[in-house]
mmCIF file of C-alpha atoms in Angstrom:
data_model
loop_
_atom_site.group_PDB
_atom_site.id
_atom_site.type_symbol
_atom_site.label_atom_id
_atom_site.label_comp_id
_atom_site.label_asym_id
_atom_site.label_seq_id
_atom_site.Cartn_x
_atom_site.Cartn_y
_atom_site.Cartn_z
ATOM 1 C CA UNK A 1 59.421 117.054 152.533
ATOM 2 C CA UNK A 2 59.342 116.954 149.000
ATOM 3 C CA UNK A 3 57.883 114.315 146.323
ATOM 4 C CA UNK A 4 60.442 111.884 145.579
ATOM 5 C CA UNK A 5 59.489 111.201 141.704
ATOM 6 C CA UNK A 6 61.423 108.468 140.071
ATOM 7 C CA UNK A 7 62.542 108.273 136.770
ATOM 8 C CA UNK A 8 63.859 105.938 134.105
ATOM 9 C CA UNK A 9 67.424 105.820 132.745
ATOM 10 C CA UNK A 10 66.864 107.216 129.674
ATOM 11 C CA UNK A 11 64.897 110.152 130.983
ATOM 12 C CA UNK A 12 67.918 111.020 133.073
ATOM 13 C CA UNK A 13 70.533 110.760 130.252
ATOM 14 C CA UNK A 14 68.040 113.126 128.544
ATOM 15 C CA UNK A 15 67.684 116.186 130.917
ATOM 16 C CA UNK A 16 70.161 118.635 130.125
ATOM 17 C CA UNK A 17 72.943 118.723 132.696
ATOM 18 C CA UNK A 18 73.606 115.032 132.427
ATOM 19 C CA UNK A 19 75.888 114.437 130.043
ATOM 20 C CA UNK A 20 78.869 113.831 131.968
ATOM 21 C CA UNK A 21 77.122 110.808 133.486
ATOM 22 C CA UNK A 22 76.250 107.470 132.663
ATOM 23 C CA UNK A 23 73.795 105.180 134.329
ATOM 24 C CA UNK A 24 74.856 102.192 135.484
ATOM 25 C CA UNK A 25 73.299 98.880 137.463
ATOM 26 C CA UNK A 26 74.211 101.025 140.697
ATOM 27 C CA UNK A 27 72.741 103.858 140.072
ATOM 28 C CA UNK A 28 74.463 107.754 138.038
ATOM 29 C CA UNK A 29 77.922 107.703 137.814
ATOM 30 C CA UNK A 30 80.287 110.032 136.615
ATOM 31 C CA UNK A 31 84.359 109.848 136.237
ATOM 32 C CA UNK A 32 86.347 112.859 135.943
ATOM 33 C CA UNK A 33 90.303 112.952 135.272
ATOM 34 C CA UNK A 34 92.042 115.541 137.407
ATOM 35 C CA UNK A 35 95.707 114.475 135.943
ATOM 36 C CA UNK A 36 96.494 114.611 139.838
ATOM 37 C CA UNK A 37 96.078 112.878 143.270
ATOM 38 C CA UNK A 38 96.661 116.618 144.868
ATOM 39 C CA UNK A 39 93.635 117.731 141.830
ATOM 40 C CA UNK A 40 91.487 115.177 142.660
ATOM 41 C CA UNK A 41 91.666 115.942 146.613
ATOM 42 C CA UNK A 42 90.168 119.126 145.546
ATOM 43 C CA UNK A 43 87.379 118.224 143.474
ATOM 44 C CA UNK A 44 86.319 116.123 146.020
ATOM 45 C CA UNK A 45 86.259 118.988 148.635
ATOM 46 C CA UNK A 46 84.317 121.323 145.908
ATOM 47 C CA UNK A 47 82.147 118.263 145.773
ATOM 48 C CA UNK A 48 81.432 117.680 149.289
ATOM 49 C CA UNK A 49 81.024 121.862 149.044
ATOM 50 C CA UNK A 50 78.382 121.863 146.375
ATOM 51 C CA UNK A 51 76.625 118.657 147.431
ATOM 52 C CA UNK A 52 76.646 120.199 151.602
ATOM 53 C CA UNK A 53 72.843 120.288 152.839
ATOM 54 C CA UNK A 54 71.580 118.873 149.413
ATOM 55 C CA UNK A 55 72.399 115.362 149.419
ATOM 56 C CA UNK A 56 75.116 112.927 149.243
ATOM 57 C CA UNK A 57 77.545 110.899 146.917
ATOM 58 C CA UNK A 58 79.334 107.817 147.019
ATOM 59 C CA UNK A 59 83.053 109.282 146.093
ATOM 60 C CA UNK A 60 86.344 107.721 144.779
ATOM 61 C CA UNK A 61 89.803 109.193 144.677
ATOM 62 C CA UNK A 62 92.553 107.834 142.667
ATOM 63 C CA UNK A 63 95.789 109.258 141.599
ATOM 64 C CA UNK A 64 94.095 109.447 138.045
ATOM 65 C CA UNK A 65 90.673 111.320 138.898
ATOM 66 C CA UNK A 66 87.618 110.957 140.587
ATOM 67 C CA UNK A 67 84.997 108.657 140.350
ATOM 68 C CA UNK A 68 81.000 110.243 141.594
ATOM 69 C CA UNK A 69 78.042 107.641 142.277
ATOM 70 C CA UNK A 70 74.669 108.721 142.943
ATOM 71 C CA UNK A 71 73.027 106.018 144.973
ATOM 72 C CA UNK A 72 69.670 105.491 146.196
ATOM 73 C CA UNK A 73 68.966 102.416 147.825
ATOM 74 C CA UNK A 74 65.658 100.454 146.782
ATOM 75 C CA UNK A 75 62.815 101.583 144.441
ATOM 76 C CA UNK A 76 62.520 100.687 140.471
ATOM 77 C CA UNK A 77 64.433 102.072 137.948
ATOM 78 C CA UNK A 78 68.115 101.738 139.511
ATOM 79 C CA UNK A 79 66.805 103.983 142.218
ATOM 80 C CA UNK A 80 66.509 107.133 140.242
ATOM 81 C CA UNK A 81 64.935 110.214 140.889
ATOM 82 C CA UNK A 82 64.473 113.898 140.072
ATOM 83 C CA UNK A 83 66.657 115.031 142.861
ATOM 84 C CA UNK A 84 69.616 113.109 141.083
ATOM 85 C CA UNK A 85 69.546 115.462 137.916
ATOM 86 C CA UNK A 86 70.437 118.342 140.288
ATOM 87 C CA UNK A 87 72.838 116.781 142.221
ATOM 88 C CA UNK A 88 74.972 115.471 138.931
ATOM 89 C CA UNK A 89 74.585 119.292 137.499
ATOM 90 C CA UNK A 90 75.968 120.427 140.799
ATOM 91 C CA UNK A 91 78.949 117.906 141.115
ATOM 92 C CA UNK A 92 79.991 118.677 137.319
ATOM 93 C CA UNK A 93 79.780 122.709 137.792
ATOM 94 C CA UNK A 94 82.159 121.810 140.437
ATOM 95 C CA UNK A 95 84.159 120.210 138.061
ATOM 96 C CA UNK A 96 84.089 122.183 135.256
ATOM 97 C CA UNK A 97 85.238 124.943 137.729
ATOM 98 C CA UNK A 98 88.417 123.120 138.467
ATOM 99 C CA UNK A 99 88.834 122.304 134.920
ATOM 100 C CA UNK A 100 88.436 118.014 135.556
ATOM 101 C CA UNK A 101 86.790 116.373 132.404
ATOM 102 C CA UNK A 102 84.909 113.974 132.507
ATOM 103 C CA UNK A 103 85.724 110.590 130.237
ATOM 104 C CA UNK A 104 82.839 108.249 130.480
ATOM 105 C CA UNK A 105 84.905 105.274 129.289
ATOM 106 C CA UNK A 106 86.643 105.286 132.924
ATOM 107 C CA UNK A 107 83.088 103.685 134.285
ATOM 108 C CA UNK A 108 81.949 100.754 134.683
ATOM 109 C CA UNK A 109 80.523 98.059 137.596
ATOM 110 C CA UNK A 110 81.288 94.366 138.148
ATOM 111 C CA UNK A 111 78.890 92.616 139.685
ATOM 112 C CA UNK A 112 78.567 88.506 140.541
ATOM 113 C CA UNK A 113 75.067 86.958 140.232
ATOM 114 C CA UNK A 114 74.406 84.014 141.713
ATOM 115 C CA UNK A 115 71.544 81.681 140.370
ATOM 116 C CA UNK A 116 69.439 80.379 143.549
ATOM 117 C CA UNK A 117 66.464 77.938 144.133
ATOM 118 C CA UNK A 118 66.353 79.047 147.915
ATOM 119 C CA UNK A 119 67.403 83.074 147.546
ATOM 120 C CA UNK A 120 67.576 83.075 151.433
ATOM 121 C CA UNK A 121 69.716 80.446 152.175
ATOM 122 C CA UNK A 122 72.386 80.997 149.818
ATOM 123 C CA UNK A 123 72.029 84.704 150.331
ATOM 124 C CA UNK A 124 72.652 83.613 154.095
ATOM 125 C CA UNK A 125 76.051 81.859 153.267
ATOM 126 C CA UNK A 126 77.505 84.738 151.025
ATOM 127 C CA UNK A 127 76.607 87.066 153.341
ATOM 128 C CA UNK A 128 78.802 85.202 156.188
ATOM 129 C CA UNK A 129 81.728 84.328 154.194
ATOM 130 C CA UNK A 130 81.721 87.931 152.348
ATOM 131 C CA UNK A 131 80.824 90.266 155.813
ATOM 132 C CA UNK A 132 78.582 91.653 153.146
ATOM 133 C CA UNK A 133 75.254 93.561 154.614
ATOM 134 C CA UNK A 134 72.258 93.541 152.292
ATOM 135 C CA UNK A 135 71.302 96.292 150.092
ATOM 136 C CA UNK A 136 68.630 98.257 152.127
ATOM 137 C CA UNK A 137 65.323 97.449 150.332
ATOM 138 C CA UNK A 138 66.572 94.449 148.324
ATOM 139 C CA UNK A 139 66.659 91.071 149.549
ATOM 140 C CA UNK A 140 68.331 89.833 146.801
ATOM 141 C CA UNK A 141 71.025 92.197 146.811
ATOM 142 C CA UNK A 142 74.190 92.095 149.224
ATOM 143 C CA UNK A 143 77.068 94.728 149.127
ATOM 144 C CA UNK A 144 80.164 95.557 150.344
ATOM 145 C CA UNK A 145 79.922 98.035 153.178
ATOM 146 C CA UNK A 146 82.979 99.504 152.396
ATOM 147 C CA UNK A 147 81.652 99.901 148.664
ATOM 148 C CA UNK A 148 85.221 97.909 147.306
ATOM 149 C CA UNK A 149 83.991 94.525 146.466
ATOM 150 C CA UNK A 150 82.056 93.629 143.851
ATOM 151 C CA UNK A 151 78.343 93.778 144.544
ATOM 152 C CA UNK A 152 76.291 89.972 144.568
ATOM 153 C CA UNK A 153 72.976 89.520 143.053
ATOM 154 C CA UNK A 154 70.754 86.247 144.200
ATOM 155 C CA UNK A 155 68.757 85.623 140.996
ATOM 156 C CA UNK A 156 65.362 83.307 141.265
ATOM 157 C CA UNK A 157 65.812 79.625 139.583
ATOM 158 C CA UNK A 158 62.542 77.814 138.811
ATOM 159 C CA UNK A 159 64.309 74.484 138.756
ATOM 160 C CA UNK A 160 68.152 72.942 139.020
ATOM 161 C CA UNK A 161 70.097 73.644 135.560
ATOM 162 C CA UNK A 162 73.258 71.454 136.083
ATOM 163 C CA UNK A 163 74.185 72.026 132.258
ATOM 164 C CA UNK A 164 75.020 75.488 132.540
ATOM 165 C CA UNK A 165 76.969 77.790 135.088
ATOM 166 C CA UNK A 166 75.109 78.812 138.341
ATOM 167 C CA UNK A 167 77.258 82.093 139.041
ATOM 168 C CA UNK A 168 78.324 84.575 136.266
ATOM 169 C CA UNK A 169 79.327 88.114 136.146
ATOM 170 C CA UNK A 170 77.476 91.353 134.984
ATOM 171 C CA UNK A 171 79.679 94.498 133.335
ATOM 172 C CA UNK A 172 77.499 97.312 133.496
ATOM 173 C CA UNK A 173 79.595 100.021 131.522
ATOM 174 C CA UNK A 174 77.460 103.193 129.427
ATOM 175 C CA UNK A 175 75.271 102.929 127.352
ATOM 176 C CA UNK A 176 77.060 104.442 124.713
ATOM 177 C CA UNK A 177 80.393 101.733 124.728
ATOM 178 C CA UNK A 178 78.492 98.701 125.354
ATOM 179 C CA UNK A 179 78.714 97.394 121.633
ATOM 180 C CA UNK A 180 82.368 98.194 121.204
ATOM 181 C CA UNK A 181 82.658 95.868 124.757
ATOM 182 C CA UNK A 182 81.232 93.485 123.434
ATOM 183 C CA UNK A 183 82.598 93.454 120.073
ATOM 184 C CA UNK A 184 85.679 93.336 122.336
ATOM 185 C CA UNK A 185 85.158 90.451 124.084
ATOM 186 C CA UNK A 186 83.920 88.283 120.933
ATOM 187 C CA UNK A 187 87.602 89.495 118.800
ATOM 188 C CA UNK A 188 88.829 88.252 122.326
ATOM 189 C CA UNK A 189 87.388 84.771 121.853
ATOM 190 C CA UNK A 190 84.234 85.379 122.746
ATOM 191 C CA UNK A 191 80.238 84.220 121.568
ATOM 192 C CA UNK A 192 77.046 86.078 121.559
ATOM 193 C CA UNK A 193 74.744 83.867 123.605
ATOM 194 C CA UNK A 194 71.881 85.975 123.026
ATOM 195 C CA UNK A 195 71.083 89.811 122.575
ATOM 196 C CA UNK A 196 67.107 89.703 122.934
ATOM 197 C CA UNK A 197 66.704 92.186 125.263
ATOM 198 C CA UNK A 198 69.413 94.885 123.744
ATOM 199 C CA UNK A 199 70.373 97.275 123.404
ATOM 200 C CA UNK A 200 69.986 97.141 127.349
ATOM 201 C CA UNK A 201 71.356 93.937 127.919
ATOM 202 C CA UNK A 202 73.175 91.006 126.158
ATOM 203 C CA UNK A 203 74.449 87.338 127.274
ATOM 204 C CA UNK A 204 77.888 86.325 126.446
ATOM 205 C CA UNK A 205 79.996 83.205 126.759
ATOM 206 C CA UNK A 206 83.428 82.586 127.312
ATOM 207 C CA UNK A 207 85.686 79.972 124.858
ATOM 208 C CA UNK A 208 84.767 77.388 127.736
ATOM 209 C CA UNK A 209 81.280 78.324 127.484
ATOM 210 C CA UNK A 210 81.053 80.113 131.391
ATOM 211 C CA UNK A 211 78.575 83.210 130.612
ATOM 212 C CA UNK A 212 78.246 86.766 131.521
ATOM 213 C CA UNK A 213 75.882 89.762 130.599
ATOM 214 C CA UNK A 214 76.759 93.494 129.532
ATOM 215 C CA UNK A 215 74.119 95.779 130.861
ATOM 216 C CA UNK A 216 73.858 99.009 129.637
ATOM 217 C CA UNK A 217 71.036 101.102 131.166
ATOM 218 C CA UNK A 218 69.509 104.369 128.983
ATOM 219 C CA UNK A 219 69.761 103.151 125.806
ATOM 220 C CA UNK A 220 66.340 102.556 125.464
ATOM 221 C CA UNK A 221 63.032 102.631 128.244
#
């Protein structure tokens, strides 16, 4: 068995090979336009071809193109590792084969976080109304098995905060479009709330004041 080593976002957007991909709060993903349903069909069999006794991908075919996750479930760092970098070279030789670019502003991941004093409770009730199963190695973490819904994150409170929203959304789109999202969403009506922690990750609010973050892993650590 080989070494699993893990790495960080940014040293994945830095290996060469990569640069069809973007990392986001799920883990690698790519999206490639085929122009076709019948082109995409095929890229995904060239993918399942290249990808055969080597690993696996989470894969999604629209009429449009092809969207390529690389998943790992638990572990730091998104769940990144070394064997990832050869898997996204393979799936965009594949690609490039069949003549399917790849357009990283087609990504991006929605995902509803939940503010908790008792994580396991609440996580108990989501997880019965949403016939969500939990993330394997995160307690915190429930997803839709059939990887359509939106994923739910159960996020530690210290204390009740009554003045402020209890459940908000996280975008997670790459790295490299995160500031023209949120410049976006402020010409939209938006606020900055606060951007301490960018260029990974920035709190917005709504005209009515209900928040949500932009995450955008690999920009920096």
């Amino acid at each position: 068995m080989h070494e699993v080593v893990r790495i960080r976002p940014l040293a994945f957007h830095a290996a060469g090979g990569t640069e069809d991909w973007r990392v986001l709060g799920e883990g690698a993903c790519a999206f490639f336009r085929t122009g076709s349903f019948g082109a995409g069909a095929r890229l995904v069999g060239a993918i399942g071809e290249a990808l055969e006794g080597v690993g696996t991908a989470d894969v999604d075919l629209r009429p449009e193109g092809v969207t390529v996750r690389l998943i790992e479930a638990g572990g730091e760092y998104y769940g990144l590792t070394e064997r990832h970098v050869e898997l996204a070279r393979l799936v965009s030789a594949a690609a490039r084969e069949l003549g399917a670019v790849a357009d990283p502003a087609g990504l991006q991941t929605v995902q509803v976080t939940v503010d908790a004093l008792d994580v396991p409770a609440v996580v108990a009730f989501w997880r019965a109304l949403l016939g969500y199963r939990d993330r394997a190695g995160s307690p915190e973490d429930l997803i839709d098995p059939a990887r359509r819904g939106a994923p739910f994150y159960f996020q530690q409170m210290d204390e009740p905060r009554p003045q402020r929203n209890r459940v908000h959304v996280d975008v997670w789109v790459p790295h490299d479009l995160a500031e023209a999202r949120i410049a976006a969403a402020i010409a939209a009506g938006g606020r900055l709330v606060t951007d301490e922690h960018a260029p990974n990750h920035w709190v917005l609010a709504d005209p009515e004041g209900n928040e949500a973050c932009v995450g955008a892993a690999g920009a920096a650590g």
